[in-house]
Amino acid sequence: MFYQIDHLTEYCFSRPVFLEPHQLRLRPRDDGGQRLQAFKLTVDPEPVGLTNTLDAEGNNVAIAWFNGLYDHLHIRAEIEIETIRKNPFDYLLTPSNNRFPIVYQANETNALAYLRQRRSGQEHEQAVEEFAQQIHQSTNGQVIPFLGRLCDVIHDQFEIIRREEGPPHAPAVTLDMRRGACRDVAVLFIDACRVLGLAARFVSGYQEGDPDQAQRDLHAWAEVYLPGTGWRGYDPTNGLAVADRHLAVAASASPELTLPIIGTFRGDDVTAQVHVNLELESETPVN
């Protein structure tokens, strides 16, 4: 699939402010599942400095810094990209890892340690463990059926809502309410995977969705690291394994580190308004 994306974020301040350095995670990945063909980043006011780099988890990040006082900040990403993974199961899982427990190689164990850790201190986290174990038992301890069933259960039994503001709810909260936004159910999926020792991470990006929908938003899903296979995506919001209808931008153990824009400003008695406009067009390639 070919996609053209125009993603504009506008901040308007009630009085001029000093903009602190901003981190911009808007450049999509270029990997085995997608090919970035063109990317243009426009920042107004023009930064006095703009550098492109990779963060600690391998995400593309632009860091912009400013000088002076401004009453606005406009950030636009224009993207052309091709997704190439038509079959989400185009892999062979290491035979010894068809069933739990998953056994990672020594180098993988070290690199993935943080991505296998559940966040301690969460209330009622035992409920998520029981939820994961029930699905584990119902799929006879098999890894791929577990992932598919977990994705289906969340999609079929949870109400998916649109929630514009706030970080993801704790997994146990989403489980208890049986409802949540895409970021909420992605975090629940990730925590359930970690219960069984799977490395899992949060992904932010774009999803094709309904071409006629009036308003588009960034989307969130999960990726799981499978030995001998690598990172594979699952989208519990839509109840499917990720293929060519998703476009990944950033992935992290911590959802807050996938936000497209991270930054602050200095100013007294200032209010800010934010407007986001996201346009996405898709085209099926002609064979």
Coordinates of N, CA and C in Angstrom, one line a residue, residues 51-276:
T51 N 18.4 19.1 14.8 CA 19.3 18.0 14.6 C 18.5 16.7 14.5
N52 N 18.9 15.8 13.7 CA 18.2 14.5 13.6 C 19.1 13.4 14.1
T53 N 18.5 12.5 14.9 CA 19.3 11.5 15.5 C 18.4 10.3 15.8
L54 N 18.9 9.3 16.5 CA 18.2 8.1 17.0 C 18.2 8.2 18.5
D55 N 17.0 7.9 19.1 CA 17.0 7.8 20.6 C 17.5 6.5 21.1
A56 N 17.5 6.2 22.4 CA 18.1 5.0 22.9 C 17.4 3.7 22.5
E57 N 16.1 3.9 21.9 CA 15.4 2.7 21.5 C 15.3 2.6 20.0
G58 N 16.1 3.4 19.3 CA 16.3 3.3 17.8 C 15.2 4.1 17.1
N59 N 14.5 5.0 17.7 CA 13.5 5.8 17.0 C 14.1 7.0 16.4
N60 N 13.6 7.4 15.2 CA 14.0 8.7 14.7 C 13.5 9.8 15.5
V61 N 14.3 10.8 15.8 CA 13.9 11.9 16.6 C 14.6 13.2 16.1
A62 N 13.9 14.2 15.9 CA 14.4 15.5 15.6 C 14.4 16.4 16.8
I63 N 15.4 17.0 17.1 CA 15.5 17.9 18.3 C 15.6 19.3 17.8
A64 N 14.6 20.2 18.2 CA 14.6 21.6 17.7 C 14.8 22.5 19.0
W65 N 15.6 23.6 18.8 CA 15.7 24.5 19.9 C 15.5 25.9 19.3
F66 N 15.1 26.8 20.1 CA 14.6 28.1 19.7 C 15.3 29.3 20.5
N67 N 15.1 30.5 19.9 CA 15.6 31.7 20.6 C 14.6 32.8 20.4
G68 N 14.1 33.5 21.4 CA 13.1 34.5 21.2 C 11.8 34.1 21.8
L69 N 10.8 35.0 21.7 CA 9.5 34.8 22.2 C 8.5 34.7 21.1
Y70 N 7.6 33.7 21.2 CA 6.6 33.5 20.1 C 5.3 33.2 20.7
D71 N 4.2 33.5 19.9 CA 2.9 33.2 20.3 C 2.3 32.0 19.7
H72 N 3.1 31.2 19.0 CA 2.6 30.0 18.3 C 3.8 29.1 18.1
L73 N 3.4 27.8 17.8 CA 4.3 26.8 17.3 C 3.6 25.9 16.4
H74 N 4.0 25.8 15.2 CA 3.3 24.9 14.2 C 4.3 23.9 13.7
I75 N 3.9 22.6 13.7 CA 4.8 21.5 13.3 C 4.1 20.7 12.3
R76 N 4.7 20.5 11.1 CA 4.0 19.8 10.1 C 4.9 18.7 9.5
A77 N 4.4 17.5 9.4 CA 5.1 16.4 8.8 C 4.4 15.9 7.6
E78 N 5.1 15.9 6.5 CA 4.5 15.5 5.2 C 5.3 14.2 4.8
I79 N 4.5 13.1 4.6 CA 5.1 11.8 4.5 C 4.6 11.1 3.3
E80 N 5.5 10.4 2.6 CA 5.1 9.4 1.5 C 5.8 8.1 1.9
I81 N 5.0 7.0 2.0 CA 5.5 5.8 2.5 C 4.8 4.6 1.9
E82 N 5.5 3.5 1.7 CA 4.9 2.3 1.2 C 5.0 1.2 2.2
T83 N 3.9 0.5 2.5 CA 4.0 -0.7 3.4 C 4.0 -1.9 2.5
I84 N 4.8 -2.9 2.9 CA 5.1 -4.0 2.0 C 4.9 -5.4 2.7
R85 N 4.4 -5.4 3.9 CA 4.2 -6.7 4.6 C 2.7 -7.1 4.4
K86 N 2.4 -7.8 3.4 CA 1.0 -8.2 3.2 C 0.6 -9.3 4.1
N87 N 1.5 -10.2 4.4 CA 1.2 -11.3 5.3 C 1.8 -11.1 6.7
P88 N 1.0 -11.0 7.7 CA 1.6 -10.7 9.0 C 2.3 -11.9 9.6
F89 N 2.1 -13.1 9.0 CA 2.7 -14.4 9.5 C 3.8 -14.9 8.6
D90 N 4.5 -14.0 7.9 CA 5.5 -14.5 7.0 C 6.8 -14.8 7.7
Y91 N 6.8 -15.7 8.6 CA 8.0 -16.1 9.4 C 7.9 -17.5 9.8
L92 N 9.0 -18.0 10.3 CA 9.1 -19.3 11.0 C 9.6 -19.1 12.4
L93 N 8.8 -19.4 13.4 CA 9.1 -19.2 14.7 C 10.1 -20.3 15.1
T94 N 11.1 -20.0 15.9 CA 12.1 -21.0 16.3 C 11.4 -22.2 16.9
P95 N 11.6 -23.4 16.4 CA 10.8 -24.5 16.9 C 10.7 -24.7 18.4
S96 N 11.8 -24.5 19.1 CA 11.7 -24.7 20.5 C 10.9 -23.6 21.2
N97 N 10.4 -22.6 20.5 CA 9.6 -21.5 21.1 C 8.2 -21.5 20.6
N98 N 7.8 -22.6 20.1 CA 6.3 -22.7 19.7 C 5.4 -22.7 20.9
R99 N 6.0 -23.1 22.0 CA 5.2 -23.2 23.3 C 5.9 -22.4 24.4
F100 N 5.2 -22.0 25.3 CA 5.8 -21.3 26.5 C 6.4 -22.4 27.4
P101 N 7.5 -22.0 28.1 CA 8.1 -20.6 28.2 C 9.0 -20.3 27.1
I102 N 8.9 -19.0 26.7 CA 9.8 -18.5 25.7 C 11.3 -18.5 26.2
V103 N 12.2 -18.9 25.3 CA 13.6 -18.9 25.7 C 14.3 -18.0 24.7
Y104 N 14.8 -16.9 25.2 CA 15.6 -16.0 24.3 C 17.1 -16.3 24.4
Q105 N 17.8 -16.0 23.3 CA 19.3 -16.2 23.3 C 19.9 -15.2 24.3
A106 N 21.1 -15.4 24.7 CA 21.7 -14.6 25.8 C 21.8 -13.1 25.4
N107 N 22.2 -12.9 24.1 CA 22.2 -11.5 23.7 C 20.8 -10.8 23.7
E108 N 19.8 -11.6 23.3 CA 18.5 -11.1 23.3 C 18.0 -10.8 24.7
T109 N 18.3 -11.7 25.6 CA 17.9 -11.6 27.0 C 18.3 -10.3 27.6
N110 N 19.6 -9.9 27.3 CA 20.1 -8.7 27.9 C 19.5 -7.5 27.2
A111 N 19.3 -7.5 25.9 CA 18.7 -6.4 25.2 C 17.2 -6.2 25.5
L112 N 16.6 -7.3 25.8 CA 15.1 -7.2 26.0 C 14.6 -7.2 27.4
A113 N 15.6 -7.1 28.4 CA 15.2 -7.3 29.8 C 14.2 -6.3 30.2
Y114 N 14.3 -5.0 29.9 CA 13.4 -4.0 30.3 C 12.0 -4.2 29.7
L115 N 12.0 -4.7 28.5 CA 10.8 -4.9 27.7 C 10.0 -6.1 28.2
R116 N 10.6 -6.9 29.1 CA 9.9 -8.1 29.7 C 9.4 -7.8 31.1
Q117 N 9.8 -6.7 31.6 CA 9.4 -6.4 33.0 C 8.1 -5.7 33.1
R118 N 7.2 -6.2 34.0 CA 6.0 -5.6 34.3 C 6.3 -4.4 35.2
R119 N 5.4 -3.4 35.1 CA 5.6 -2.2 35.9 C 5.1 -2.4 37.4
S120 N 6.0 -2.5 38.3 CA 5.7 -2.9 39.7 C 4.9 -1.7 40.3
G121 N 4.2 -2.1 41.4 CA 3.4 -1.1 42.1 C 2.1 -0.7 41.6
Q122 N 1.6 -1.4 40.5 CA 0.3 -1.1 40.0 C -0.7 -1.9 40.8
E123 N -1.8 -1.2 41.1 CA -2.9 -1.8 41.9 C -3.6 -2.9 41.1
H124 N -3.9 -3.9 41.7 CA -4.7 -5.0 41.2 C -4.0 -5.7 40.0
E125 N -2.6 -5.6 39.9 CA -1.9 -6.2 38.8 C -2.1 -7.7 38.7
Q126 N -2.5 -8.3 39.9 CA -2.8 -9.8 39.9 C -3.9 -10.1 39.0
A127 N -4.9 -9.2 38.8 CA -6.0 -9.4 37.9 C -5.5 -9.6 36.4
V128 N -4.5 -8.8 36.0 CA -4.0 -9.0 34.7 C -3.3 -10.3 34.5
E129 N -2.6 -10.7 35.6 CA -1.9 -12.0 35.5 C -2.9 -13.1 35.4
E130 N -4.0 -13.1 36.1 CA -5.0 -14.1 36.0 C -5.7 -14.1 34.6
F131 N -5.9 -12.9 34.0 CA -6.4 -12.7 32.7 C -5.5 -13.4 31.7
A132 N -4.2 -13.1 31.8 CA -3.3 -13.7 30.8 C -3.2 -15.2 31.0
Q133 N -3.2 -15.7 32.2 CA -3.1 -17.1 32.4 C -4.3 -17.9 31.9
Q134 N -5.5 -17.3 32.0 CA -6.7 -17.9 31.4 C -6.5 -18.1 29.9
I135 N -6.0 -17.1 29.3 CA -5.9 -17.2 27.8 C -4.8 -18.2 27.5
H136 N -3.7 -18.2 28.3 CA -2.6 -19.1 28.1 C -3.1 -20.6 28.2
Q137 N -4.0 -20.8 29.2 CA -4.5 -22.2 29.3 C -5.5 -22.5 28.2
S138 N -6.3 -21.6 27.8 CA -7.2 -21.8 26.7 C -6.6 -22.1 25.3
T139 N -5.3 -21.7 25.2 CA -4.6 -22.0 23.9 C -3.5 -23.0 24.1
N140 N -3.6 -23.8 25.2 CA -2.8 -24.9 25.4 C -1.3 -24.6 25.4
G141 N -1.0 -23.4 25.9 CA 0.4 -23.0 26.1 C 1.2 -22.7 24.8
Q142 N 0.5 -22.6 23.7 CA 1.1 -22.3 22.4 C 1.2 -20.7 22.2
V143 N 2.4 -20.3 21.7 CA 2.7 -18.9 21.7 C 1.8 -18.1 20.7
I144 N 1.8 -18.5 19.4 CA 1.1 -17.8 18.4 C -0.4 -17.8 18.7
P145 N -1.0 -19.0 19.0 CA -2.4 -18.9 19.3 C -2.7 -18.0 20.5
F146 N -1.8 -18.0 21.5 CA -2.0 -17.1 22.7 C -2.1 -15.6 22.2
L147 N -1.2 -15.2 21.4 CA -1.2 -13.8 20.9 C -2.5 -13.5 20.1
G148 N -2.9 -14.4 19.3 CA -4.1 -14.2 18.5 C -5.3 -14.2 19.3
R149 N -5.4 -15.1 20.3 CA -6.5 -15.1 21.2 C -6.6 -13.9 22.1
L150 N -5.5 -13.5 22.6 CA -5.4 -12.3 23.5 C -5.9 -11.0 22.7
C151 N -5.5 -10.9 21.4 CA -5.9 -9.8 20.6 C -7.4 -9.9 20.3
D152 N -7.9 -11.1 20.1 CA -9.3 -11.2 19.8 C -10.2 -10.9 21.0
V153 N -9.8 -11.4 22.2 CA -10.6 -11.2 23.4 C -10.7 -9.7 23.7
I154 N -9.6 -9.0 23.6 CA -9.7 -7.6 23.9 C -10.6 -6.9 22.9
H155 N -10.4 -7.2 21.6 CA -11.3 -6.6 20.6 C -12.7 -6.9 20.7
D156 N -13.0 -8.2 21.1 CA -14.4 -8.6 21.1 C -15.1 -8.3 22.4
Q157 N -14.4 -8.2 23.5 CA -15.0 -8.1 24.8 C -14.8 -6.7 25.5
F158 N -14.1 -5.8 24.8 CA -13.9 -4.5 25.4 C -14.5 -3.5 24.5
E159 N -15.0 -2.4 25.1 CA -15.5 -1.3 24.3 C -14.3 -0.3 24.0
I160 N -14.1 -0.1 22.7 CA -13.1 0.8 22.3 C -13.7 2.2 22.2
I161 N -13.0 3.2 22.8 CA -13.5 4.6 22.9 C -12.5 5.5 22.3
R162 N -12.9 6.7 22.1 CA -11.9 7.8 21.7 C -11.7 8.6 22.9
R163 N -10.4 8.7 23.3 CA -10.1 9.5 24.5 C -8.9 10.4 24.1
E164 N -9.2 11.7 23.9 CA -8.2 12.6 23.3 C -7.0 12.9 24.2
E165 N -7.2 13.0 25.5 CA -6.1 13.4 26.4 C -5.8 12.4 27.5
G166 N -4.6 12.6 28.0 CA -4.1 11.7 29.1 C -3.3 10.5 28.7
P167 N -2.4 10.1 29.6 CA -1.6 8.9 29.3 C -2.5 7.6 29.3
P168 N -1.9 6.5 28.9 CA -2.7 5.2 28.9 C -3.1 4.9 30.4
H169 N -4.3 4.3 30.5 CA -4.7 3.8 31.8 C -3.8 2.6 32.2
A170 N -3.7 2.4 33.5 CA -3.0 1.2 34.0 C -3.7 0.0 33.4
P171 N -3.0 -1.1 33.1 CA -3.6 -2.3 32.5 C -4.8 -2.8 33.3
A172 N -4.6 -2.8 34.7 CA -5.7 -3.4 35.5 C -6.9 -2.5 35.5
V173 N -6.8 -1.2 35.3 CA -7.9 -0.3 35.2 C -8.7 -0.6 33.9
T174 N -8.0 -0.7 32.8 CA -8.7 -1.1 31.5 C -9.3 -2.4 31.6
L175 N -8.7 -3.4 32.2 CA -9.3 -4.7 32.4 C -10.5 -4.6 33.2
D176 N -10.5 -3.9 34.3 CA -11.7 -3.8 35.2 C -12.9 -3.0 34.5
M177 N -12.6 -2.0 33.7 CA -13.6 -1.2 33.0 C -14.1 -1.9 31.8
R178 N -13.3 -2.8 31.2 CA -13.6 -3.4 29.9 C -13.8 -2.4 28.8
R179 N -13.1 -1.3 28.9 CA -13.2 -0.3 27.9 C -11.9 0.6 27.9
G180 N -11.6 1.2 26.7 CA -10.5 2.0 26.7 C -10.2 2.5 25.3
A181 N -9.3 3.5 25.2 CA -8.8 3.9 23.9 C -7.8 3.0 23.4
C182 N -7.3 3.2 22.1 CA -6.3 2.3 21.5 C -5.1 2.2 22.4
R183 N -4.6 3.3 23.0 CA -3.4 3.2 23.8 C -3.7 2.4 25.1
D184 N -4.9 2.5 25.6 CA -5.2 1.7 26.8 C -5.2 0.2 26.6
V185 N -5.8 -0.2 25.5 CA -5.9 -1.7 25.3 C -4.5 -2.2 24.8
A186 N -3.7 -1.3 24.1 CA -2.3 -1.7 23.7 C -1.5 -2.0 25.0
V187 N -1.6 -1.1 26.0 CA -0.9 -1.3 27.2 C -1.3 -2.6 28.0
L188 N -2.6 -2.9 28.0 CA -3.1 -4.1 28.6 C -2.5 -5.3 27.8
F189 N -2.6 -5.3 26.5 CA -2.0 -6.4 25.7 C -0.5 -6.6 26.1
I190 N 0.2 -5.5 26.1 CA 1.7 -5.6 26.5 C 1.9 -6.2 27.8
D191 N 1.1 -5.8 28.8 CA 1.3 -6.3 30.2 C 1.0 -7.8 30.2
A192 N -0.1 -8.2 29.5 CA -0.5 -9.6 29.5 C 0.6 -10.5 28.9
C193 N 1.3 -9.9 27.8 CA 2.4 -10.7 27.2 C 3.6 -10.8 28.2
R194 N 3.8 -9.7 28.9 CA 5.0 -9.8 29.9 C 4.7 -10.7 31.0
V195 N 3.5 -11.0 31.4 CA 3.1 -12.0 32.4 C 3.8 -13.3 32.0
L196 N 3.8 -13.6 30.7 CA 4.3 -14.9 30.3 C 5.7 -14.8 29.7
G197 N 6.4 -13.7 30.0 CA 7.8 -13.7 29.7 C 8.1 -13.2 28.3
L198 N 7.1 -12.7 27.6 CA 7.3 -12.2 26.3 C 7.8 -10.7 26.3
A199 N 8.8 -10.4 25.5 CA 9.2 -9.0 25.4 C 8.1 -8.3 24.5
A200 N 7.6 -7.1 25.0 CA 6.6 -6.4 24.3 C 6.8 -4.9 24.4
R201 N 6.4 -4.2 23.4 CA 6.6 -2.7 23.5 C 5.4 -2.0 22.8
F202 N 5.3 -0.7 23.1 CA 4.2 0.2 22.7 C 4.6 0.8 21.4
V203 N 3.7 0.9 20.4 CA 4.0 1.5 19.1 C 3.0 2.6 18.8
S204 N 3.5 3.7 18.3 CA 2.7 4.8 17.9 C 2.9 5.0 16.4
G205 N 1.8 5.3 15.7 CA 1.9 5.5 14.3 C 0.5 5.8 13.6
Y206 N 0.4 5.4 12.4 CA -0.8 5.6 11.6 C -1.4 4.3 11.2
Q207 N -2.8 4.4 11.0 CA -3.5 3.2 10.6 C -4.5 3.6 9.5
E208 N -4.6 2.8 8.5 CA -5.4 3.2 7.3 C -6.9 3.6 7.7
G209 N -7.5 2.7 8.5 CA -8.9 3.0 9.0 C -9.9 3.1 7.8
D210 N -11.0 3.8 8.1 CA -12.0 4.0 7.2 C -11.7 5.3 6.3
P211 N -11.6 5.1 5.0 CA -11.2 6.3 4.2 C -12.2 7.4 4.3
D212 N -13.4 7.1 4.7 CA -14.5 8.2 4.7 C -14.6 8.8 6.1
Q213 N -13.8 8.4 7.1 CA -14.0 9.0 8.4 C -13.6 10.4 8.4
A214 N -14.4 11.2 9.2 CA -14.2 12.7 9.2 C -13.0 13.1 9.9
Q215 N -12.6 12.4 11.0 CA -11.5 12.9 11.8 C -10.5 11.7 12.0
R216 N -9.2 12.0 11.8 CA -8.2 10.9 12.0 C -7.3 11.3 13.2
D217 N -6.8 10.2 13.8 CA -5.9 10.4 14.9 C -4.7 9.5 14.7
L218 N -3.7 9.7 15.5 CA -2.6 8.8 15.6 C -3.2 7.5 16.2
H219 N -2.5 6.4 15.9 CA -3.0 5.1 16.4 C -1.9 4.4 17.3
A220 N -2.3 3.5 18.2 CA -1.4 2.8 19.0 C -1.7 1.3 19.0
W221 N -0.6 0.5 19.0 CA -0.8 -0.9 19.1 C 0.5 -1.5 19.8
A222 N 0.6 -2.8 19.7 CA 1.7 -3.4 20.4 C 2.6 -4.2 19.5
E223 N 3.9 -4.4 19.8 CA 4.8 -5.3 19.1 C 5.3 -6.3 20.1
V224 N 5.5 -7.5 19.7 CA 6.0 -8.6 20.5 C 7.3 -9.1 19.8
Y225 N 8.3 -9.4 20.6 CA 9.6 -9.9 20.1 C 9.5 -11.5 20.1
L226 N 9.6 -12.1 18.9 CA 9.5 -13.5 18.8 C 10.9 -14.1 18.4
P227 N 11.5 -15.0 19.1 CA 12.8 -15.5 18.8 C 12.9 -16.0 17.4
G228 N 14.0 -15.6 16.7 CA 14.2 -16.0 15.3 C 13.3 -15.3 14.3
T229 N 12.5 -14.4 14.8 CA 11.5 -13.8 13.9 C 11.6 -12.2 14.0
G230 N 11.8 -11.7 15.2 CA 11.9 -10.3 15.5 C 10.6 -9.7 16.0
W231 N 10.5 -8.4 15.8 CA 9.3 -7.7 16.3 C 8.1 -7.9 15.3
R232 N 7.0 -8.3 15.9 CA 5.7 -8.5 15.2 C 4.6 -7.7 15.9
G233 N 3.8 -7.0 15.1 CA 2.7 -6.2 15.6 C 1.4 -6.9 15.8
Y234 N 0.7 -6.5 16.9 CA -0.7 -6.9 17.1 C -1.5 -5.7 17.5
D235 N -2.7 -5.5 17.0 CA -3.5 -4.4 17.2 C -4.8 -4.8 17.8
P236 N -4.9 -4.8 19.2 CA -6.1 -5.3 19.8 C -7.3 -4.4 19.6
T237 N -7.1 -3.1 19.2 CA -8.2 -2.2 18.9 C -9.0 -2.8 17.7
N238 N -8.3 -3.3 16.7 CA -9.0 -3.9 15.5 C -9.0 -5.4 15.5
G239 N -8.4 -6.0 16.5 CA -8.4 -7.5 16.6 C -7.7 -8.2 15.4
L240 N -6.5 -7.7 15.1 CA -5.7 -8.3 14.0 C -4.2 -8.2 14.2
A241 N -3.5 -9.1 13.5 CA -2.0 -9.0 13.5 C -1.7 -7.9 12.4
V242 N -0.6 -7.2 12.7 CA -0.3 -6.0 11.9 C 0.4 -6.4 10.6
A243 N -0.1 -5.8 9.5 CA 0.5 -6.1 8.2 C 0.7 -4.7 7.5
D244 N 0.1 -4.5 6.3 CA 0.4 -3.4 5.5 C -0.6 -2.2 5.7
R245 N -1.5 -2.3 6.7 CA -2.5 -1.2 6.9 C -2.0 -0.4 8.1
H246 N -0.9 -0.6 8.7 CA -0.3 0.1 9.8 C 1.0 0.7 9.4
L247 N 1.3 1.9 9.9 CA 2.6 2.6 9.6 C 3.2 3.0 10.9
A248 N 4.3 2.3 11.3 CA 4.9 2.6 12.6 C 5.8 3.8 12.5
V249 N 5.7 4.6 13.6 CA 6.6 5.8 13.7 C 7.6 5.6 14.8
A250 N 7.1 5.3 16.0 CA 8.0 5.1 17.2 C 7.5 4.0 18.0
A251 N 8.5 3.3 18.7 CA 8.2 2.2 19.6 C 9.1 2.3 20.8
S252 N 8.5 1.9 22.0 CA 9.2 2.1 23.2 C 8.6 1.2 24.3
A253 N 9.4 0.9 25.3 CA 8.9 0.2 26.5 C 7.9 1.1 27.2
S254 N 8.1 2.4 27.1 CA 7.3 3.4 27.8 C 6.5 4.2 26.8
P255 N 5.2 4.2 26.9 CA 4.3 4.9 25.9 C 4.6 6.4 25.8
E256 N 5.0 7.0 26.9 CA 5.2 8.4 26.8 C 6.4 8.8 25.9
L257 N 7.3 7.8 25.7 CA 8.5 8.1 24.8 C 8.2 7.9 23.3
T258 N 6.9 7.6 23.0 CA 6.5 7.6 21.6 C 5.7 8.8 21.2
L259 N 5.4 9.7 22.1 CA 4.6 10.9 21.7 C 5.3 11.6 20.6
P260 N 4.5 12.1 19.6 CA 5.1 12.8 18.5 C 5.8 14.1 18.8
I261 N 5.3 14.8 19.8 CA 6.0 16.0 20.2 C 6.1 16.1 21.7
I262 N 7.3 16.3 22.2 CA 7.6 16.4 23.6 C 8.4 17.7 23.8
G263 N 7.8 18.6 24.6 CA 8.5 19.9 24.9 C 7.7 20.7 25.8
T264 N 8.3 21.8 26.3 CA 7.7 22.7 27.2 C 8.0 24.1 26.8
F265 N 7.4 25.1 27.5 CA 7.6 26.5 27.2 C 7.7 27.2 28.6
R266 N 8.3 28.4 28.5 CA 8.3 29.3 29.7 C 7.5 30.5 29.5
G267 N 6.7 30.9 30.5 CA 5.9 32.0 30.4 C 4.9 32.1 31.6
D268 N 4.6 33.3 32.0 CA 3.7 33.5 33.1 C 2.2 33.8 32.7
D269 N 1.3 33.1 33.4 CA -0.1 33.4 33.1 C -0.4 33.1 31.6
V270 N 0.0 32.0 31.1 CA -0.2 31.7 29.7 C -1.1 30.5 29.6
T271 N -2.0 30.6 28.6 CA -2.8 29.4 28.3 C -2.5 29.0 26.9
A272 N -2.7 27.8 26.6 CA -2.3 27.2 25.2 C -3.5 26.5 24.7
Q273 N -3.7 26.6 23.4 CA -4.7 25.8 22.7 C -3.9 25.0 21.6
V274 N -4.4 23.7 21.5 CA -3.8 22.8 20.5 C -4.8 22.4 19.5
H275 N -4.4 22.4 18.2 CA -5.2 21.9 17.2 C -4.4 20.9 16.3
V276 N -4.9 19.7 16.0 CA -4.2 18.7 15.2 C -5.1 18.4 14.0

